[in-house]
Amino acid sequence: MSLTFIKNQNSDEEIFEILNPIVRTWFKNKFKTFSEPQKYAIIPIHKKENILVSAPTGSGKTLTAFTSIINELINLSEENKLENRVYVVYISPLKALSNDIEINLIKPLQEMASQSNKSFGIRIGVRTGDTKAADKQKMLRATPHIIITTPESLALMLSSIKFSELLKDVQYCIVDEIHSLAENKRGTHLSLSLERLGKMSEDMIRIGLSATVAPLEEIAQFLVGSKRNCKIADVQHLKKYDLKVISPVSDLINITQYQLHHKLYSLLDELLEQHKTTLIFTNTRAGTERVVHHLKEKFPKKYIENIAAHHGSLSKKHRLDVEQKLREGKLKAVVCSTSLELGIDIGFIDLVICLGSPKSVARFVQRVGRSGHALHDTVKGRLIVLDRDDLVECSVLLKSAIEKKIDKIHIPKNCLDVLAQQIFGMAIQRIWNVDNLFKLIKQAYPYRDLQRKDFDEIIKYLAGEYSSLENRYIYAKIWYDQKTKNIGKRGKLARVLYMTNIGTIPDETSVKVKIGEQVIGSIDEVFLERLKRGDIFVLGGSTYQFLFSRGTVAQVKAVPEKNPTVPSWFSEMLPLSFDLANDIQKFRRYVEDLFVNKKTKEEIIKFINEYLYLDNNSANAIYEYFNEQYLYSEIPDDRKLLIEFYHDEKNKKYVVFHSLYGRRVNDVLSRAVAYAIAKIQKRDVEIGINDNGFYLSSYQNMQVLRAFELLTGENLEEVMKRAIEKTEVLKRRFRHCAMRALMILRSYKGRVKKVGRQTVSSMILLKAVKAIDNDFSILKEARREVLQDLMDIENAKKVLAEIKSGKVEVKQIHTTLPTPFAFNLVLQGYTDVMKMEDKIEFIRRMHDMVLAKIYQK
């Protein structure tokens, strides 16, 4: 295979020349000229070449993909050669996006028909989970030439007896927002569906549409699989950018909570007043609701009916209503979490605000790309920061965004649960030889390194060769003939069972928190999976220690005298990308070198200003922050891991690792060190983690350095497997994997199994599979998902390897107070029991004490 970046774009004349006169006239009347993505991609699509188009939101990507296709279909229509079958499959990650495309496709076709006084008879249909049975039946009689669908619905169509016949000669497959699919198991599932579709339609070309993402070569491979060529159109320099990091106050330390709160909402009001429509991104759903509430409360005459919240916990009806009002220009502002990041058409937005760091450059570019949606508009974005760590992070993030340095995407590999589901679907479709099936699966990019042993184990599970699983009502789903090496579907219910249980998105529920039989309240499942025995959290204003969970009940005990170790917002926060974390560490090193070389304050501020595109206030704030850390101790960076020892006023001992690698890596390192301490000293320690580091704490002495020195890149995987073995996170992820592998059925003979019952089944099943083999395929997948997708063990191994090689030096410091860089990490344990004004006062007090220590030296 070869991946080729397209260097030269075609001229308007060259493109107009290949178009049908009807399409040509419509395009000239509507747009006059082609956009840059269209100049790169229309002719390669016309020539039937696979292509990935990466371009900002609002640059005409959708029309780029469809222009050649509409042209082809109109040619066929005029020659009376349009058949009753599917020519184009358009796959979107969102059902709402599917509706958008139907509107954006039907309208151009109607306009072309109107101006040419012709009827083309080109049919467009949407098939998602919301499509009614009657509409599906109509599609069999009058088949859509262009079908708009989701990854899940495509898999259903491929296993449908009647509809799969209509997919046998698909000419084009378009995957929209491919970057958002590639990084999760929906994309893994889709990659296998694309191979199945490609097997049925040998001449099908694949077209991927992506926002700014990296590395593009890997996304292109994900699109086309391992044996096909692909062109890449990287069109990133289209728009003007107006991006800034701003703070509501000039001093982020010497400020009261009241002043900060007042200045923040005054700043938001000022920005909203200056713009017609503003989109405000927060990083949590609770934050979204809070911002809407405060804006309405503080400015009741301005913001009542013209401001709205939009996030995943709100009803579908509410979200669609908000989107429609945005399109109609009826809203002054919408506050959302991550729900409006993808390319739903939400009309004209002239400003995007990010409250706090979006944690990755790609996500930031995607968010601000929602503004200036028309082709030549300016993309306008503001990052509002509220503390010094956020200021540094957002400033480096902004630099990377301006310089087009995008962090790398993580694509899950060899997901065995998805594999089991898809093999079952393929066996329903037809009889397969397992050797040919294995070859086909390995053509999908996420499975290119699949081991035959893992594949064979999935076949054995599906064929019912583990007889002890029948005690758990898990029966054979396929037949397997050892002589012919063929597989096929087993049982009359196989198709119904598959159709009613397909998908990769797990069911979620809330978990009751109890002391004995007394219900205290409830927490989200995502929060539960973060808890370890002994963790302390706040619920309803009181502190509780987690003991264990069964089903959808968490047992706790009240510990009113203790501070929480896991903040309530922890499970909602987006993790910092590893690439951006490394860039922040490099910046730290550059600044410390200036301090070491005795540069003046003016020289250092000049460097910060030029390096990070900041104003003087922000550059001065970063200077003061780094200067205090340097004078008090030293600055950790990409070549120096600082381990800080100190104890608080209650003589509780803390060991802080200044490991700015992002939370996914720190999750691995902190658990591994804590596990090693438990083995050496036979005691548990408290853990606190964030993107900038982690701490271990105990009232007793901890042999932290000894434990840390035992860890290597070679043994980390085994240590972590043991560390997560009895955790909530593994139990929960095993349930998800068992559901995807159809070991646990959500729906059976019309009865739906609720999450509580699924959880109980999963706990019993976990014991059963461990009895068969502690490395049973679906349990193995659950461990892989925890360590590679949820956490980041690969980069954690890199960190340990760099320490071992001496590239990263480990330094210890002993302090009586935490260093400035440790403030936010240490404060994390207090966040749920302190009022916001107390937190700000706490940091200010610590800051004053650190300054006093510095000036005593």
XYZ file of N, CA, C and O in Angstrom, residues 9 34-38 40 53-61 234-241 374-379 404:
124
model
N -3.109 21.366 -6.059
C -4.563 21.357 -6.209
C -4.932 21.594 -7.672
O -4.145 22.133 -8.448
N -14.315 27.024 -6.392
C -14.234 25.868 -5.475
C -13.398 26.211 -4.245
O -12.439 26.991 -4.325
N -13.764 25.605 -3.127
C -12.972 25.795 -1.902
C -11.705 24.943 -2.009
O -11.598 24.068 -2.868
N -10.764 25.202 -1.114
C -9.476 24.497 -1.187
C -9.628 22.973 -1.060
O -9.035 22.235 -1.849
N -10.394 22.454 -0.082
C -10.554 20.997 -0.023
C -11.118 20.426 -1.325
O -10.726 19.342 -1.760
N -12.040 21.185 -1.941
C -12.647 20.723 -3.194
C -11.621 20.688 -4.325
O -11.623 19.776 -5.157
N -8.531 20.018 -3.987
C -7.648 18.870 -3.746
C -8.333 17.532 -4.023
O -7.684 16.577 -4.435
N -9.622 13.488 3.542
C -9.606 14.952 3.476
C -9.628 15.489 4.901
O -10.590 15.286 5.641
N -8.555 16.150 5.294
C -8.490 16.766 6.623
C -8.528 18.274 6.453
O -7.642 18.856 5.814
N -9.565 18.885 6.984
C -9.741 20.338 6.830
C -10.575 20.861 7.996
O -11.321 20.106 8.619
N -10.462 22.163 8.295
C -11.220 22.727 9.421
C -12.724 22.665 9.180
O -13.192 22.539 8.042
N -13.483 22.766 10.266
C -14.935 22.825 10.185
C -15.353 24.020 9.324
O -14.752 25.082 9.393
N -16.387 23.825 8.517
C -16.917 24.935 7.719
C -16.145 25.218 6.453
O -16.273 26.287 5.858
N -15.325 24.246 6.005
C -14.511 24.491 4.802
C -15.077 23.771 3.578
O -14.421 23.681 2.551
N -16.285 23.222 3.706
C -16.924 22.590 2.555
C -16.535 21.137 2.348
O -16.545 20.638 1.216
N -16.191 20.426 3.455
C -15.768 19.017 3.324
C -16.886 18.130 2.774
O -16.650 17.246 1.966
N -4.312 17.358 3.005
C -4.157 18.037 4.298
C -4.340 19.534 4.068
O -3.423 20.226 3.624
N -5.538 20.008 4.361
C -5.889 21.402 4.040
C -6.118 22.151 5.351
O -7.231 22.233 5.853
N -5.033 22.681 5.933
C -5.159 23.279 7.264
C -4.984 24.799 7.286
O -5.140 25.414 8.321
N -4.633 25.379 6.161
C -4.258 26.800 6.194
C -5.322 27.684 5.557
O -5.036 28.622 4.853
N -6.573 27.338 5.830
C -7.662 28.010 5.131
C -8.084 29.318 5.762
O -8.401 30.272 5.087
N -8.122 29.332 7.067
C -8.808 30.434 7.733
C -7.857 31.301 8.532
O -6.788 30.872 8.938
N -8.303 32.521 8.782
C -7.573 33.383 9.704
C -7.993 33.002 11.120
O -9.155 32.670 11.351
N -7.041 33.070 12.037
C -7.330 32.721 13.423
C -7.151 33.941 14.319
O -6.186 34.693 14.177
N -18.435 29.949 7.963
C -18.331 30.166 6.511
C -16.857 30.139 6.114
O -15.974 30.391 6.933
N -16.622 29.847 4.849
C -15.281 29.519 4.380
C -14.228 30.579 4.689
O -13.136 30.265 5.129
N -14.532 31.848 4.471
C -13.490 32.878 4.620
C -13.637 33.668 5.915
O -12.992 34.696 6.090
N -14.465 33.182 6.836
C -14.606 33.852 8.132
C -13.366 33.628 8.995
O -12.603 32.688 8.786
N -13.197 34.518 9.975
C -12.117 34.360 10.952
C -12.593 33.457 12.082
O -13.696 33.626 12.602
N -11.754 32.488 12.449
C -12.040 31.624 13.593
C -11.628 32.380 14.848
O -10.461 32.746 14.999
N 0.208 24.796 14.360
C -0.323 23.578 13.709
C 0.357 22.308 14.217
O 0.595 21.370 13.464
